[in-house]
Tab-separated table of C-alpha atoms in Angstrom:
chain	number	residue	atom	x	y	z
B	16	MET	CA	150.697	-129.222	-95.179
B	17	SER	CA	153.256	-126.637	-96.091
B	18	ALA	CA	151.397	-125.946	-99.365
B	19	GLN	CA	148.126	-125.444	-97.509
B	20	ALA	CA	149.795	-123.071	-95.038
B	21	HIS	CA	151.268	-121.171	-97.963
B	22	ASN	CA	147.841	-120.753	-99.549
B	23	VAL	CA	146.375	-119.556	-96.265
B	24	LYS	CA	149.093	-116.961	-95.913
B	25	LEU	CA	148.578	-115.838	-99.491
B	26	GLY	CA	144.836	-115.535	-98.941
B	27	LEU	CA	145.303	-113.540	-95.765
B	28	PHE	CA	147.719	-111.255	-97.587
B	29	VAL	CA	145.232	-110.612	-100.387
B	30	ILE	CA	142.407	-109.957	-97.927
B	31	GLY	CA	144.642	-107.612	-95.922
B	32	ALA	CA	145.633	-105.749	-99.081
B	33	VAL	CA	141.990	-105.332	-100.104
B	34	VAL	CA	141.016	-104.095	-96.640
B	35	ALA	CA	143.951	-101.676	-96.614
B	36	GLY	CA	142.969	-100.372	-100.051
B	37	VAL	CA	139.375	-99.827	-98.954
B	38	LEU	CA	140.511	-98.035	-95.819
B	39	LEU	CA	142.851	-95.869	-97.884
B	40	LEU	CA	140.031	-94.923	-100.239
B	41	LEU	CA	137.797	-94.112	-97.302
B	42	ILE	CA	140.461	-91.939	-95.722
B	43	VAL	CA	141.329	-90.124	-98.954
B	44	GLY	CA	137.743	-89.671	-100.080
B	45	SER	CA	136.225	-88.969	-96.711
B	46	GLY	CA	136.848	-85.257	-97.204
B	47	ARG	CA	134.472	-85.286	-100.161
B	48	TRP	CA	132.105	-88.170	-99.367
B	49	PHE	CA	131.314	-87.114	-95.841
B	50	GLN	CA	131.099	-83.378	-96.429
B	51	SER	CA	127.818	-81.782	-95.443
B	52	LYS	CA	125.944	-80.810	-98.609
B	53	THR	CA	122.902	-78.602	-98.824
B	54	VAL	CA	120.119	-79.027	-101.370
B	55	ILE	CA	118.985	-75.754	-102.903
B	56	GLU	CA	116.397	-74.918	-105.511
B	57	THR	CA	115.712	-71.956	-107.733
B	58	TYR	CA	113.215	-71.042	-110.440
B	59	PHE	CA	113.793	-69.494	-113.860
B	60	ASN	CA	111.260	-67.679	-115.986
B	61	GLU	CA	113.407	-68.176	-119.081
B	62	SER	CA	114.990	-70.939	-121.127
B	63	VAL	CA	117.743	-72.943	-119.433
B	64	GLN	CA	119.170	-74.246	-122.713
B	65	GLY	CA	122.745	-75.400	-122.152
B	66	LEU	CA	122.188	-76.371	-118.506
B	67	ASP	CA	122.267	-80.115	-117.747
B	68	ILE	CA	122.313	-82.382	-114.734
B	69	GLY	CA	125.867	-82.342	-113.453
B	70	SER	CA	126.507	-78.751	-114.534
B	71	LYS	CA	128.632	-76.820	-112.088
B	72	VAL	CA	127.320	-74.407	-109.495
B	73	LYS	CA	129.867	-71.651	-108.900
B	74	TYR	CA	130.164	-68.822	-106.453
B	75	ARG	CA	132.084	-66.003	-108.116
B	76	GLY	CA	133.865	-68.485	-110.344
B	77	VAL	CA	134.639	-71.079	-107.638
B	78	SER	CA	132.903	-74.447	-107.958
B	79	VAL	CA	130.724	-75.110	-104.897
B	80	GLY	CA	128.273	-77.747	-106.153
B	81	GLU	CA	126.451	-79.252	-109.118
B	82	VAL	CA	122.973	-79.456	-110.627
B	83	THR	CA	120.995	-82.547	-109.621
B	84	ARG	CA	117.567	-81.972	-111.175
B	85	ILE	CA	115.920	-79.883	-113.906
B	86	GLY	CA	112.148	-79.801	-114.320
B	87	PHE	CA	109.088	-77.571	-113.940
B	88	THR	CA	107.559	-76.127	-110.813
B	89	TYR	CA	104.052	-77.210	-111.835
B	90	ASN	CA	105.143	-80.857	-111.496
B	91	LYS	CA	106.113	-80.321	-107.846
B	92	TYR	CA	104.017	-77.403	-106.593
B	93	GLU	CA	100.492	-76.071	-107.064
B	94	LEU	CA	99.211	-79.575	-107.728
B	95	ASP	CA	95.814	-78.547	-106.375
B	96	LYS	CA	95.397	-76.027	-109.192
B	97	THR	CA	94.542	-76.558	-112.802
B	98	MET	CA	97.378	-76.582	-115.282
B	99	SER	CA	96.400	-73.186	-116.641
B	100	GLU	CA	96.586	-71.652	-113.146
B	101	ARG	CA	100.028	-73.011	-112.278
B	102	LYS	CA	103.244	-71.053	-112.678
B	103	ARG	CA	105.360	-72.266	-115.582
B	104	TYR	CA	108.772	-71.710	-114.050
B	105	VAL	CA	111.738	-73.982	-114.694
B	106	LEU	CA	112.740	-75.754	-111.474
B	107	VAL	CA	116.461	-76.360	-110.929
B	108	GLU	CA	117.764	-78.242	-107.905
B	109	ALA	CA	121.417	-78.507	-106.921
B	110	THR	CA	123.636	-79.577	-104.059
B	111	ILE	CA	126.178	-77.119	-102.713
B	112	LEU	CA	128.736	-76.928	-99.947
B	113	GLY	CA	127.315	-74.164	-97.779
B	114	ARG	CA	130.574	-73.645	-95.937
B	115	LEU	CA	132.276	-72.627	-99.194
B	116	ILE	CA	129.785	-69.841	-99.805
B	117	GLY	CA	129.257	-68.379	-96.371
B	118	SER	CA	127.447	-65.121	-95.823
B	119	ARG	CA	128.419	-61.518	-95.604
B	120	ALA	CA	127.489	-61.528	-91.930
B	121	GLY	CA	129.497	-64.705	-91.311
B	122	GLY	CA	128.453	-68.329	-91.054
B	123	ASP	CA	127.354	-70.924	-93.603
B	124	ILE	CA	124.387	-70.482	-95.905
B	125	THR	CA	122.585	-73.568	-94.662
B	126	ARG	CA	119.664	-72.176	-92.666
B	127	PRO	CA	116.528	-70.609	-94.212
B	128	GLU	CA	116.664	-67.570	-91.934
B	129	GLN	CA	120.300	-66.956	-92.850
B	130	VAL	CA	119.530	-67.327	-96.546
B	131	ARG	CA	116.597	-64.919	-96.259
B	132	MET	CA	118.898	-62.252	-94.836
B	133	GLU	CA	121.327	-62.740	-97.720
B	134	ILE	CA	118.499	-62.691	-100.285
B	135	GLU	CA	117.466	-59.275	-99.014
B	136	LYS	CA	121.069	-58.166	-99.569
B	137	GLY	CA	120.947	-59.328	-103.200
B	138	LEU	CA	121.941	-63.024	-103.188
B	139	ARG	CA	120.799	-64.501	-106.522
B	140	ILE	CA	121.425	-67.384	-108.948
B	141	ARG	CA	121.691	-66.816	-112.693
B	142	LEU	CA	122.612	-68.716	-115.822
B	143	ALA	CA	126.104	-68.025	-117.101
B	144	PRO	CA	127.729	-69.260	-120.326
B	145	GLN	CA	130.762	-71.501	-120.110
B	146	GLY	CA	133.019	-70.409	-122.960
B	147	ILE	CA	131.825	-70.781	-126.549
B	148	THR	CA	130.705	-74.389	-126.218
B	149	GLY	CA	127.054	-73.454	-125.662
B	150	THR	CA	126.934	-74.996	-122.190
B	151	ASN	CA	125.851	-73.061	-119.123
B	152	TYR	CA	126.400	-73.265	-115.396
B	153	LEU	CA	124.768	-71.685	-112.361
B	154	GLU	CA	126.470	-68.609	-110.942
B	155	ILE	CA	125.743	-67.533	-107.352
B	156	ASP	CA	126.502	-63.886	-106.640
B	157	TYR	CA	125.192	-60.676	-105.142
B	158	VAL	CA	123.320	-58.209	-107.355
B	159	ASP	CA	121.114	-55.158	-106.874
B	160	PRO	CA	117.939	-56.533	-105.226
B	161	LYS	CA	115.813	-53.623	-106.485
B	162	SER	CA	116.610	-54.215	-110.154
B	163	ASN	CA	116.489	-58.010	-109.690
B	164	PRO	CA	113.275	-58.741	-107.750
B	165	GLU	CA	112.203	-62.250	-106.783
B	166	LEU	CA	109.793	-64.186	-108.962
B	167	PRO	CA	106.310	-64.267	-107.412
B	168	ILE	CA	105.475	-67.674	-105.906
B	169	SER	CA	102.504	-68.914	-103.876
B	170	TRP	CA	104.091	-71.972	-102.243
B	171	GLU	CA	106.673	-72.756	-99.607
B	172	PRO	CA	109.830	-74.196	-101.226
B	173	ALA	CA	110.653	-77.704	-100.064
B	174	ASP	CA	114.401	-77.053	-100.040
B	175	LEU	CA	116.637	-74.083	-99.399
B	176	TYR	CA	115.457	-71.452	-101.881
B	177	ILE	CA	117.645	-68.846	-103.602
B	178	PRO	CA	115.874	-66.606	-106.143
B	179	SER	CA	117.152	-66.266	-109.682
B	180	SER	CA	118.063	-63.186	-111.676
B	181	PRO	CA	117.841	-62.855	-115.477
B	182	SER	CA	120.888	-63.966	-117.406
B	183	THR	CA	122.970	-61.472	-119.351
B	184	PHE	CA	121.600	-62.786	-122.637
B	185	THR	CA	118.022	-62.406	-121.434
B	186	GLN	CA	118.695	-58.852	-120.271
B	187	PHE	CA	120.222	-58.014	-123.657
B	188	VAL	CA	117.258	-59.458	-125.536
B	189	ALA	CA	114.827	-57.604	-123.260
B	190	ALA	CA	116.645	-54.303	-123.804
B	191	ALA	CA	116.682	-54.845	-127.569
B	192	GLY	CA	112.973	-55.652	-127.473
B	193	ASP	CA	112.254	-52.434	-125.570
B	194	VAL	CA	114.162	-50.412	-128.163
B	195	ILE	CA	112.295	-52.066	-131.031
B	196	GLU	CA	108.963	-51.505	-129.299
B	197	LYS	CA	109.738	-47.809	-128.809
B	198	LEU	CA	110.765	-47.502	-132.453
B	199	GLN	CA	107.482	-49.059	-133.487
B	200	HIS	CA	105.581	-46.349	-131.604
B	201	ILE	CA	107.489	-43.558	-133.356
B	202	ASP	CA	105.650	-42.034	-136.331
B	203	ILE	CA	108.544	-41.995	-138.786
B	204	ASP	CA	106.533	-40.372	-141.583
B	205	ALA	CA	105.333	-37.526	-139.371
B	206	THR	CA	108.842	-36.981	-138.041
B	207	LEU	CA	110.265	-36.784	-141.566
B	208	GLN	CA	107.534	-34.357	-142.592
B	209	ARG	CA	108.313	-32.075	-139.642
B	210	LEU	CA	112.002	-32.234	-140.509
B	211	ASN	CA	111.281	-31.314	-144.130
B	212	ARG	CA	109.147	-28.356	-143.024
B	213	LEU	CA	111.917	-27.169	-140.745
B	214	LEU	CA	114.439	-27.314	-143.585
B	215	ASP	CA	112.063	-25.466	-145.918
B	216	ASN	CA	111.515	-22.695	-143.366
B	217	THR	CA	115.246	-22.390	-142.848
B	218	ASN	CA	115.851	-22.084	-146.589
B	219	ARG	CA	113.184	-19.391	-146.901
B	220	LYS	CA	114.677	-17.392	-144.048
B	221	LEU	CA	118.109	-17.590	-145.638
B	222	GLU	CA	116.787	-16.515	-149.021
B	223	VAL	CA	115.226	-13.369	-147.506
B	224	ILE	CA	118.599	-12.237	-146.193
B	225	ASP	CA	120.342	-9.962	-148.811
B	226	THR	CA	123.840	-11.300	-148.406
B	227	GLY	CA	125.204	-8.952	-151.081
B	228	LYS	CA	123.870	-5.868	-149.308
B	229	LEU	CA	125.144	-7.156	-145.984
B	230	SER	CA	128.594	-7.649	-147.488
B	231	ASP	CA	128.609	-4.113	-148.983
B	232	SER	CA	127.614	-2.592	-145.639
B	233	THR	CA	130.395	-4.457	-143.906
B	234	ASN	CA	132.923	-3.266	-146.482
B	235	ARG	CA	131.786	0.352	-146.056
B	236	VAL	CA	132.139	0.157	-142.286
B	237	LEU	CA	135.643	-1.252	-142.631
B	238	ALA	CA	136.580	1.479	-145.134
B	239	LYS	CA	135.365	4.216	-142.780
B	240	LEU	CA	137.321	2.681	-139.958
B	241	ASP	CA	140.490	2.676	-142.072
B	242	THR	CA	139.915	6.338	-142.999
B	243	LYS	CA	139.517	7.387	-139.374
B	244	LEU	CA	142.669	5.553	-138.442
B	245	ASP	CA	144.575	7.244	-141.265
B	246	GLN	CA	143.410	10.667	-140.070
B	247	LEU	CA	145.058	10.130	-136.725
B	248	HIS	CA	148.586	11.573	-137.087
B	249	VAL	CA	150.179	9.287	-134.631
B	250	ASP	CA	153.742	10.426	-135.281
B	251	GLN	CA	152.844	14.092	-134.853
B	252	LEU	CA	150.990	13.356	-131.625
B	253	ASN	CA	154.027	11.540	-130.299
B	254	LYS	CA	156.322	14.478	-131.114
B	255	GLU	CA	154.015	17.080	-129.535
B	256	SER	CA	153.635	14.953	-126.416
B	257	THR	CA	157.413	14.667	-126.084
B	258	ALA	CA	157.893	18.452	-126.476
B	259	LEU	CA	155.166	19.142	-123.911
B	260	LEU	CA	156.827	16.908	-121.366
B	261	ALA	CA	160.191	18.630	-121.953
B	262	GLU	CA	158.696	22.092	-121.395
B	263	LEU	CA	156.990	20.894	-118.226
B	264	ARG	CA	160.332	19.682	-116.907
B	265	GLN	CA	162.006	23.049	-117.678
B	266	THR	CA	159.194	25.004	-115.993
B	267	ASN	CA	159.429	22.807	-112.917
B	268	GLN	CA	163.194	23.320	-112.698
B	269	LYS	CA	162.891	27.135	-112.952
B	270	LEU	CA	160.210	27.297	-110.278
B	271	GLY	CA	162.356	25.157	-108.050
B	272	SER	CA	165.375	27.443	-108.409
B	273	ILE	CA	163.250	30.491	-107.561
B	274	LEU	CA	161.809	28.885	-104.454
B	275	ASP	CA	165.280	27.777	-103.333
B	276	ASP	CA	166.502	31.411	-103.187
B	277	PRO	CA	167.721	32.172	-99.603
B	278	ALA	CA	165.994	35.514	-99.701
B	279	TRP	CA	162.686	33.683	-100.236
B	280	LYS	CA	163.275	31.205	-97.482
B	281	LYS	CA	164.441	33.722	-94.836
B	282	LEU	CA	161.939	36.541	-94.686
B	283	PRO	CA	163.461	39.520	-92.834
B	284	GLY	CA	161.748	41.000	-89.877
B	285	ASP	CA	161.846	44.501	-91.329
B	286	ALA	CA	158.731	45.143	-93.412
B	287	GLY	CA	160.540	47.672	-95.615
B	288	THR	CA	163.375	45.307	-96.369
B	289	ALA	CA	160.875	42.529	-97.018
B	290	ALA	CA	158.938	44.717	-99.416
B	291	ALA	CA	162.129	45.641	-101.263
B	292	GLN	CA	163.115	42.006	-101.566
B	293	MET	CA	159.614	41.093	-102.707
B	294	ARG	CA	159.787	43.854	-105.347
B	295	LYS	CA	163.168	42.552	-106.457
B	296	LEU	CA	161.779	39.024	-106.654
B	297	VAL	CA	158.776	40.154	-108.694
B	298	GLU	CA	161.002	42.119	-111.049
B	299	ASP	CA	163.253	39.087	-111.550
B	300	PRO	CA	163.123	38.228	-115.298
B	301	ASN	CA	163.429	34.506	-114.544
B	302	LEU	CA	160.044	34.593	-112.781
B	303	ALA	CA	158.403	36.186	-115.806
B	304	LYS	CA	159.894	33.559	-118.096
B	305	ALA	CA	158.733	30.770	-115.801
B	306	ILE	CA	155.194	32.165	-115.760
B	307	ALA	CA	155.248	32.511	-119.539
B	308	HIS	CA	156.369	28.895	-119.933
B	309	LEU	CA	153.647	27.769	-117.544
B	310	GLU	CA	150.969	29.633	-119.533
B	311	SER	CA	152.162	28.133	-122.805
B	312	THR	CA	152.185	24.700	-121.238
B	313	LEU	CA	148.621	25.077	-119.973
B	314	THR	CA	147.563	26.299	-123.425
B	315	LEU	CA	148.977	23.146	-125.013
B	316	LEU	CA	147.187	21.013	-122.449
B	317	ASP	CA	143.856	22.680	-123.297
């Protein structure tokens, strides 16, 4: 009886441990298992090589979901059309956590009307390489909506739809193709012929120019300039200018002394006395010398 009771207790303990473990797993994993996920889909008009089911979906580098299906749009849409009339886009479906993305205006990207507003602001999905392993993932981000227009579709997407934008590799290949196409339209032979004609015309124009005569003319002009400079007696001009300034100073001093004479400043009231003083002033030899110096100075200035 004791052995049977022991077995019952052991069984209850094992069952309790299993139940506790299951509850623990539910509690720990409930954050991920019971999170609200949103199914989205997008279409690519390019190869999705390197993208597989289970590949990450990231929003600016942060993982927000994973790819769940890769196929073609003509297997899901436009079934009423012939195969030649259907769009041949690559269909990619994924599950994301809308609350991790959010919108610029606030709120989760889980409603079609909210997504449409964000699409008009430039919300797009594109292929992005993951290192050098050759694998790709889906990158959700905002781009210029004018340079990244939506692919034309004629159906209503079954799930939340986010348009795609060309990958960096596709853009590079397209740009290189445009350059090659433009080069193909350039007439290389005609361009080279025009360049050769231009060089020939330039050579002919240069040959017409008499460089020797031009050099001789330049030398003659320089020689004449040197001669004219040599003819300018700079030292003599400096000496004469200095002497002229000295004489001007002397003349100014003599005139000043004459005008400072008290007899000149105080004119007497008597006309006879004034006339006598004026005669004396005129007969003053210093006045004659001052006038003579002034005349010589003016002559030098002329």
